[in-house]
């Protein structure tokens, strides 16, 4: 009797992984973009830069995950939208600096490789890439026995974009009387889910199938709504309108993200009644007894992206957004900061 062992005996199936690569190749072909060279399966993804219209190119990169929102996907056994969240978290961070996303790579790790689940995840990533106008050019799928519970996985991504140096949006032109325009979110997006799960599942004992009159759908369906990808909207605006600051509202909410782009000499005045907070946040606050300040610093509360624009251009920006059928709100303004007062103020 032989005591010899194979890699498959340890829980890693190379043949299954190779079959998945073949399936991913077809998915990647749905995200074509000028510059892509070769196809999925090489040691590295190849991308040829066309710099004919850029005088001083700057590459902008971002890497991120979707946090414990993955737990909701596990609970629902629904994996076709979480990839959109992954792309959104990366490309939204790139576009706020004025950079157009070029390409995207993903990392997917499973305890036991499930090709059907993996294909759904990666199909979602491809859909997100299509929405963002970038190409899926590579990634890594790792089978890691013993690292993850049955049916669970981890997911992260990496994106690269490009912007001309003199078109970088860095907040340096923001001045007193600039207006703040908020773009609506699609719900919770991909931040704060540890508190979300603590309130709804631990405290309230709800399940993903719990139907809520306030939400008009099941809790799980509401929480799995994919993060909005703002790239096409922002690209359309910055082409010919003065956008002096862009803020992706992620962990930290408006308070802790807007101070990343406004000068220290300025403060942001936020009008808390300028938009209707979506029902999921109201339900979360009510059921969890979450204080206003904690809601503001943890969640987007219905605003997923904030634009800082000159007062003279604010109405034109709003009109353009309306023409694109985007929900947008004038949510505040920039004022001069006095005596080291806080950089955000809610009124």
CSV table of C-alpha atoms in Angstrom, one decimal:
chain,number,residue,atom,x,y,z
A,1,UNK,CA,0.0,0.0,0.0
A,2,UNK,CA,1.4,3.3,-1.1
A,3,UNK,CA,1.7,6.3,1.3
A,4,UNK,CA,2.2,8.8,-1.5
A,5,UNK,CA,0.1,12.0,-1.5
A,6,UNK,CA,-0.8,14.5,-4.1
A,7,UNK,CA,-1.7,18.2,-4.0
A,8,UNK,CA,-5.3,17.2,-4.5
A,9,UNK,CA,-5.1,15.0,-1.4
A,10,UNK,CA,-4.3,18.2,0.6
A,11,UNK,CA,-7.4,19.9,-0.8
A,12,UNK,CA,-6.0,21.8,-3.7
A,13,UNK,CA,-7.4,20.8,-7.1
A,14,UNK,CA,-5.2,22.2,-9.9
A,15,UNK,CA,-7.4,20.7,-12.7
A,16,UNK,CA,-10.4,22.5,-11.3
A,17,UNK,CA,-8.5,25.8,-11.1
A,18,UNK,CA,-7.4,25.4,-14.7
A,19,UNK,CA,-11.0,24.9,-15.8
A,20,UNK,CA,-11.9,28.1,-14.0
A,21,UNK,CA,-9.2,30.0,-15.8
A,22,UNK,CA,-10.8,29.0,-19.1
A,23,UNK,CA,-14.1,30.3,-18.0
A,24,UNK,CA,-12.6,33.5,-16.8
A,25,UNK,CA,-11.0,34.1,-20.2
A,26,UNK,CA,-14.5,34.3,-21.7
A,27,UNK,CA,-15.7,36.7,-19.0
A,28,UNK,CA,-12.7,39.0,-19.4
A,29,UNK,CA,-13.4,39.3,-23.1
A,30,UNK,CA,-16.7,41.1,-22.2
A,31,UNK,CA,-14.6,44.0,-20.8
A,32,UNK,CA,-12.7,45.2,-23.9
A,33,UNK,CA,-10.7,48.4,-23.8
A,34,UNK,CA,-8.1,49.9,-26.1
A,35,UNK,CA,-4.7,49.1,-24.7
A,36,UNK,CA,-5.3,45.5,-23.5
A,37,UNK,CA,-2.7,43.1,-24.8
A,38,UNK,CA,-3.0,39.3,-24.5
A,39,UNK,CA,-5.6,37.5,-22.4
A,40,UNK,CA,-6.1,36.1,-19.0
A,41,UNK,CA,-3.8,33.3,-18.0
A,42,UNK,CA,-0.3,34.9,-18.4
A,43,UNK,CA,2.0,35.7,-15.5
A,44,UNK,CA,1.0,39.3,-15.7
A,45,UNK,CA,-1.6,41.5,-17.3
A,46,UNK,CA,-0.4,43.6,-20.2
A,47,UNK,CA,-1.7,47.0,-21.1
A,48,UNK,CA,-0.3,49.4,-23.7
A,49,UNK,CA,-0.7,53.2,-22.8
A,50,UNK,CA,-1.9,55.6,-25.5
A,51,UNK,CA,-0.4,58.9,-24.5
A,52,UNK,CA,-1.1,60.8,-27.6
A,53,UNK,CA,-3.6,63.1,-25.9
A,54,UNK,CA,-1.8,63.4,-22.6
A,55,UNK,CA,1.1,65.8,-22.2
A,56,UNK,CA,2.2,64.8,-18.7
A,57,UNK,CA,0.6,61.5,-17.7
A,58,UNK,CA,0.1,60.5,-14.1
A,59,UNK,CA,-1.0,57.0,-13.1
A,60,UNK,CA,-3.4,56.7,-10.2
A,61,UNK,CA,-4.0,53.4,-8.4
A,62,UNK,CA,-6.3,52.1,-5.7
A,63,UNK,CA,-6.8,48.8,-3.9
A,64,UNK,CA,-9.7,47.7,-1.7
A,65,UNK,CA,-12.2,45.0,-0.7
A,66,UNK,CA,-15.8,45.0,0.3
A,67,UNK,CA,-15.4,44.2,3.9
A,68,UNK,CA,-18.0,42.1,5.8
A,69,UNK,CA,-20.7,42.8,3.2
A,70,UNK,CA,-19.4,39.4,2.0
A,71,UNK,CA,-21.2,37.9,4.9
A,72,UNK,CA,-24.5,39.0,3.4
A,73,UNK,CA,-23.6,37.3,0.1
A,74,UNK,CA,-22.8,34.1,2.1
A,75,UNK,CA,-26.1,34.3,4.0
A,76,UNK,CA,-28.1,34.7,0.8
A,77,UNK,CA,-25.9,32.4,-1.3
A,78,UNK,CA,-26.0,35.2,-3.9
A,79,UNK,CA,-22.7,36.1,-5.5
A,80,UNK,CA,-23.4,37.9,-8.8
A,81,UNK,CA,-23.3,41.5,-7.5
A,82,UNK,CA,-20.5,41.5,-4.9
A,83,UNK,CA,-18.0,41.9,-7.7
A,84,UNK,CA,-19.6,45.2,-8.7
A,85,UNK,CA,-19.0,46.4,-5.2
A,86,UNK,CA,-15.4,45.5,-5.5
A,87,UNK,CA,-14.8,47.4,-8.7
A,88,UNK,CA,-16.8,50.4,-7.4
A,89,UNK,CA,-14.7,50.7,-4.2
A,90,UNK,CA,-11.6,51.0,-6.3
A,91,UNK,CA,-12.6,53.0,-9.4
A,92,UNK,CA,-14.6,55.5,-7.3
A,93,UNK,CA,-11.4,56.3,-5.4
A,94,UNK,CA,-9.6,56.8,-8.7
A,95,UNK,CA,-12.1,59.1,-10.4
A,96,UNK,CA,-12.2,61.5,-7.5
A,97,UNK,CA,-8.7,62.6,-8.6
A,98,UNK,CA,-9.9,63.0,-12.2
A,99,UNK,CA,-8.3,59.8,-13.4
A,100,UNK,CA,-10.0,57.5,-15.9
A,101,UNK,CA,-9.8,53.8,-14.9
A,102,UNK,CA,-7.8,51.8,-17.3
A,103,UNK,CA,-7.7,48.2,-16.0
A,104,UNK,CA,-8.6,46.1,-13.0
A,105,UNK,CA,-7.2,42.9,-11.3
A,106,UNK,CA,-8.9,40.8,-8.6
A,107,UNK,CA,-7.9,38.4,-5.9
A,108,UNK,CA,-10.3,35.7,-4.9
A,109,UNK,CA,-9.5,33.2,-2.1
A,110,UNK,CA,-11.6,30.2,-1.2
A,111,UNK,CA,-11.2,27.3,1.2
A,112,UNK,CA,-12.5,24.9,-1.4
A,113,UNK,CA,-12.7,26.2,-5.0
A,114,UNK,CA,-16.3,26.3,-6.2
A,115,UNK,CA,-16.2,27.1,-9.9
A,116,UNK,CA,-19.8,28.1,-10.2
A,117,UNK,CA,-19.6,30.5,-7.3
A,118,UNK,CA,-16.3,31.9,-8.6
A,119,UNK,CA,-17.7,32.4,-12.0
A,120,UNK,CA,-20.7,34.4,-10.6
A,121,UNK,CA,-18.3,36.6,-8.6
A,122,UNK,CA,-16.0,37.3,-11.5
A,123,UNK,CA,-19.0,37.9,-13.8
A,124,UNK,CA,-20.0,40.7,-11.3
A,125,UNK,CA,-16.5,42.1,-11.5
A,126,UNK,CA,-16.7,42.1,-15.3
A,127,UNK,CA,-20.0,43.9,-15.1
A,128,UNK,CA,-18.5,46.5,-12.8
A,129,UNK,CA,-15.5,47.0,-15.1
A,130,UNK,CA,-17.9,47.5,-18.0
A,131,UNK,CA,-19.8,50.2,-16.0
A,132,UNK,CA,-16.5,51.9,-15.2
A,133,UNK,CA,-15.1,51.6,-18.7
A,134,UNK,CA,-12.0,49.6,-17.7
A,135,UNK,CA,-10.7,46.2,-18.6
A,136,UNK,CA,-10.4,43.1,-16.4
A,137,UNK,CA,-6.8,42.0,-17.4
A,138,UNK,CA,-5.9,39.5,-14.7
A,139,UNK,CA,-6.1,38.3,-11.1
A,140,UNK,CA,-5.5,35.4,-8.8
A,141,UNK,CA,-7.9,32.7,-7.6
A,142,UNK,CA,-6.5,30.9,-4.6
A,143,UNK,CA,-7.7,27.6,-3.1
A,144,UNK,CA,-6.6,27.6,0.5
A,145,UNK,CA,-7.9,24.6,2.5
A,146,UNK,CA,-8.4,25.3,6.2
A,147,UNK,CA,-8.3,29.1,5.8
A,148,UNK,CA,-12.0,29.8,5.2
A,149,UNK,CA,-15.2,28.2,6.5
A,150,UNK,CA,-17.3,26.1,4.0
A,151,UNK,CA,-19.0,28.5,1.5
A,152,UNK,CA,-17.0,31.5,2.5
A,153,UNK,CA,-14.3,33.4,0.6
A,154,UNK,CA,-12.3,36.6,0.6
A,155,UNK,CA,-12.2,39.2,-2.2
A,156,UNK,CA,-10.0,42.2,-3.1
A,157,UNK,CA,-9.2,44.2,-6.1
A,158,UNK,CA,-6.7,46.6,-7.6
A,159,UNK,CA,-7.3,49.3,-10.3
A,160,UNK,CA,-5.1,51.7,-12.2
A,161,UNK,CA,-6.2,54.9,-14.0
A,162,UNK,CA,-4.6,57.8,-15.8
A,163,UNK,CA,-4.9,61.6,-15.7
A,164,UNK,CA,-3.0,64.5,-17.2
A,165,UNK,CA,-1.0,66.2,-14.5
A,166,UNK,CA,-2.6,69.6,-15.0
A,167,UNK,CA,-6.1,68.0,-14.7
A,168,UNK,CA,-5.6,66.3,-11.4
A,169,UNK,CA,-8.5,67.2,-9.0
A,170,UNK,CA,-6.9,67.7,-5.6
A,171,UNK,CA,-9.0,70.4,-3.9
A,172,UNK,CA,-6.4,73.1,-4.3
A,173,UNK,CA,-8.8,75.5,-6.1
A,174,UNK,CA,-11.6,75.1,-3.4
A,175,UNK,CA,-12.5,78.5,-1.9
A,176,UNK,CA,-15.1,80.2,0.2
A,177,UNK,CA,-18.6,80.1,-1.2
A,178,UNK,CA,-18.0,76.9,-3.3
A,179,UNK,CA,-21.1,74.7,-3.3
A,180,UNK,CA,-21.4,71.1,-2.3
A,181,UNK,CA,-23.4,68.8,-4.5
A,182,UNK,CA,-24.2,65.3,-3.3
A,183,UNK,CA,-24.9,62.4,-5.6
A,184,UNK,CA,-27.3,59.8,-4.3
A,185,UNK,CA,-26.0,56.4,-3.1
A,186,UNK,CA,-27.6,53.0,-3.7
A,187,UNK,CA,-28.1,52.2,0.0
A,188,UNK,CA,-25.4,51.2,2.4
A,189,UNK,CA,-22.8,50.5,-0.4
A,190,UNK,CA,-19.8,48.7,1.1
A,191,UNK,CA,-19.0,50.3,4.5
A,192,UNK,CA,-20.3,49.9,8.0
A,193,UNK,CA,-21.4,46.3,7.6
A,194,UNK,CA,-20.0,45.2,11.0
A,195,UNK,CA,-22.4,47.6,12.7
A,196,UNK,CA,-25.2,46.7,10.2
A,197,UNK,CA,-24.9,43.0,11.1
A,198,UNK,CA,-24.6,43.7,14.8
A,199,UNK,CA,-27.9,45.7,14.7
A,200,UNK,CA,-30.0,43.6,12.4
A,201,UNK,CA,-28.8,40.1,13.0
A,202,UNK,CA,-27.4,40.0,16.5
A,203,UNK,CA,-29.6,42.5,18.3
A,204,UNK,CA,-32.9,42.3,16.3
A,205,UNK,CA,-32.5,38.6,15.3
A,206,UNK,CA,-33.6,39.4,11.8
A,207,UNK,CA,-32.7,37.2,8.9
A,208,UNK,CA,-31.9,38.1,5.3
A,209,UNK,CA,-35.4,37.0,4.4
A,210,UNK,CA,-37.1,39.4,6.8
A,211,UNK,CA,-39.4,41.6,4.9
A,212,UNK,CA,-39.7,45.2,6.0
A,213,UNK,CA,-42.5,47.6,5.2
A,214,UNK,CA,-40.1,50.5,5.4
A,215,UNK,CA,-37.7,48.9,2.8
A,216,UNK,CA,-40.3,47.4,0.5
A,217,UNK,CA,-38.1,44.4,0.0
A,218,UNK,CA,-36.3,41.7,2.1
A,219,UNK,CA,-33.4,42.9,4.3
A,220,UNK,CA,-30.9,40.8,2.4
A,221,UNK,CA,-31.9,42.2,-1.0
A,222,UNK,CA,-31.6,45.8,0.4
A,223,UNK,CA,-28.2,45.2,1.9
A,224,UNK,CA,-26.8,43.5,-1.2
A,225,UNK,CA,-27.6,46.4,-3.5
A,226,UNK,CA,-24.3,47.0,-5.3
A,227,UNK,CA,-22.3,50.2,-4.7
A,228,UNK,CA,-23.0,52.8,-7.4
A,229,UNK,CA,-20.1,53.3,-9.9
A,230,UNK,CA,-19.9,57.1,-10.4
A,231,UNK,CA,-17.2,57.0,-13.1
A,232,UNK,CA,-19.3,57.7,-16.2
A,233,UNK,CA,-21.1,60.6,-14.5
A,234,UNK,CA,-18.0,62.2,-13.3
A,235,UNK,CA,-16.1,61.8,-16.6
A,236,UNK,CA,-19.0,63.6,-18.3
A,237,UNK,CA,-19.0,66.5,-15.9
A,238,UNK,CA,-15.2,67.1,-15.6
A,239,UNK,CA,-14.9,67.2,-19.4
A,240,UNK,CA,-16.2,70.8,-19.6
A,241,UNK,CA,-17.3,71.9,-16.1
A,242,UNK,CA,-15.2,73.2,-13.2
A,243,UNK,CA,-15.2,70.4,-10.6
A,244,UNK,CA,-12.7,71.5,-7.9
A,245,UNK,CA,-13.1,68.7,-5.5
A,246,UNK,CA,-14.6,65.1,-5.4
A,247,UNK,CA,-15.2,63.0,-2.4
A,248,UNK,CA,-16.1,59.3,-2.4
A,249,UNK,CA,-18.2,58.8,0.8
A,250,UNK,CA,-17.0,55.6,2.3
A,251,UNK,CA,-16.0,54.7,5.9
A,252,UNK,CA,-16.0,57.8,8.0
A,253,UNK,CA,-19.0,59.3,6.2
A,254,UNK,CA,-19.2,62.8,4.9
A,255,UNK,CA,-17.4,64.2,8.0
A,256,UNK,CA,-14.2,62.3,7.7
A,257,UNK,CA,-13.9,62.1,3.9
A,258,UNK,CA,-14.6,65.7,2.9
A,259,UNK,CA,-11.7,67.0,5.0
A,260,UNK,CA,-9.4,64.9,2.8
A,261,UNK,CA,-10.0,67.3,-0.1
A,262,UNK,CA,-10.8,70.8,1.3
A,263,UNK,CA,-8.0,73.2,2.3
A,264,UNK,CA,-7.3,73.6,6.0
A,265,UNK,CA,-8.4,77.2,5.7
A,266,UNK,CA,-11.9,76.1,4.8
A,267,UNK,CA,-14.8,74.3,6.4
A,268,UNK,CA,-17.8,72.4,4.9
A,269,UNK,CA,-21.3,73.4,6.0
A,270,UNK,CA,-23.6,70.4,5.6
A,271,UNK,CA,-27.4,71.0,5.5
A,272,UNK,CA,-28.7,67.8,7.1
A,273,UNK,CA,-32.2,68.3,5.7
A,274,UNK,CA,-31.1,68.9,2.1
A,275,UNK,CA,-31.8,65.3,1.1
A,276,UNK,CA,-34.1,62.5,2.2
A,277,UNK,CA,-32.2,59.8,4.1
A,278,UNK,CA,-33.0,56.4,2.6
A,279,UNK,CA,-35.2,54.1,4.7
A,280,UNK,CA,-32.5,51.5,5.4
A,281,UNK,CA,-30.5,54.1,7.4
A,282,UNK,CA,-33.6,55.2,9.3
A,283,UNK,CA,-34.4,51.6,10.1
A,284,UNK,CA,-30.8,50.9,11.2
A,285,UNK,CA,-30.7,53.9,13.4
A,286,UNK,CA,-34.1,53.2,15.0
A,287,UNK,CA,-33.4,49.5,15.7
A,288,UNK,CA,-29.9,50.0,16.9
A,289,UNK,CA,-30.4,53.2,18.8
A,290,UNK,CA,-27.4,54.6,16.9
A,291,UNK,CA,-26.7,58.3,17.7
A,292,UNK,CA,-26.8,60.9,14.9
A,293,UNK,CA,-23.0,61.5,15.1
A,294,UNK,CA,-22.3,57.8,14.8
A,295,UNK,CA,-24.5,57.5,11.8
A,296,UNK,CA,-22.8,60.5,10.2
A,297,UNK,CA,-19.3,59.1,10.7
A,298,UNK,CA,-20.0,55.5,9.8
A,299,UNK,CA,-22.4,55.5,6.8
A,300,UNK,CA,-23.0,57.4,3.6
A,301,UNK,CA,-26.7,58.1,4.7
A,302,UNK,CA,-27.8,58.4,1.1
A,303,UNK,CA,-24.9,60.5,-0.4
A,304,UNK,CA,-22.3,58.4,-2.2
A,305,UNK,CA,-20.2,61.1,-3.8
A,306,UNK,CA,-19.8,64.8,-3.1
A,307,UNK,CA,-18.7,67.4,-5.6
A,308,UNK,CA,-17.2,70.8,-4.7
A,309,UNK,CA,-17.9,73.3,-7.4
A,310,UNK,CA,-17.7,77.1,-7.8
A,311,UNK,CA,-20.9,78.9,-6.9
A,312,UNK,CA,-21.3,80.3,-10.4
A,313,UNK,CA,-21.3,76.8,-11.9
A,314,UNK,CA,-23.4,74.9,-9.3
A,315,UNK,CA,-26.7,75.3,-11.2
A,316,UNK,CA,-25.2,74.2,-14.5
A,317,UNK,CA,-23.8,71.1,-12.8
A,318,UNK,CA,-27.2,70.3,-11.3
A,319,UNK,CA,-28.9,70.8,-14.6
A,320,UNK,CA,-26.4,68.5,-16.3
A,321,UNK,CA,-27.0,65.8,-13.6
A,322,UNK,CA,-30.7,66.1,-14.1
A,323,UNK,CA,-30.3,65.7,-17.8
A,324,UNK,CA,-28.4,62.5,-17.1
A,325,UNK,CA,-31.3,61.3,-14.8
A,326,UNK,CA,-29.0,61.4,-11.7
A,327,UNK,CA,-30.4,62.1,-8.3
A,328,UNK,CA,-28.4,65.0,-6.9
A,329,UNK,CA,-28.8,67.6,-4.2
A,330,UNK,CA,-27.3,70.9,-3.1
A,331,UNK,CA,-26.2,69.8,0.3
A,332,UNK,CA,-24.0,72.7,1.6
A,333,UNK,CA,-21.2,75.1,0.9
A,334,UNK,CA,-17.7,76.0,1.8
A,335,UNK,CA,-16.9,78.8,4.3
A,336,UNK,CA,-13.8,80.3,5.7
A,337,UNK,CA,-12.6,78.4,8.8
A,338,UNK,CA,-11.9,80.5,11.8
A,339,UNK,CA,-9.7,79.8,14.9
A,340,UNK,CA,-9.1,76.2,14.2
A,341,UNK,CA,-12.8,75.3,14.3
A,342,UNK,CA,-13.9,71.9,13.0
A,343,UNK,CA,-13.7,71.4,9.3
A,344,UNK,CA,-17.3,70.1,9.0
A,345,UNK,CA,-20.4,71.6,10.5
A,346,UNK,CA,-24.0,70.2,10.3
A,347,UNK,CA,-26.8,72.7,10.3
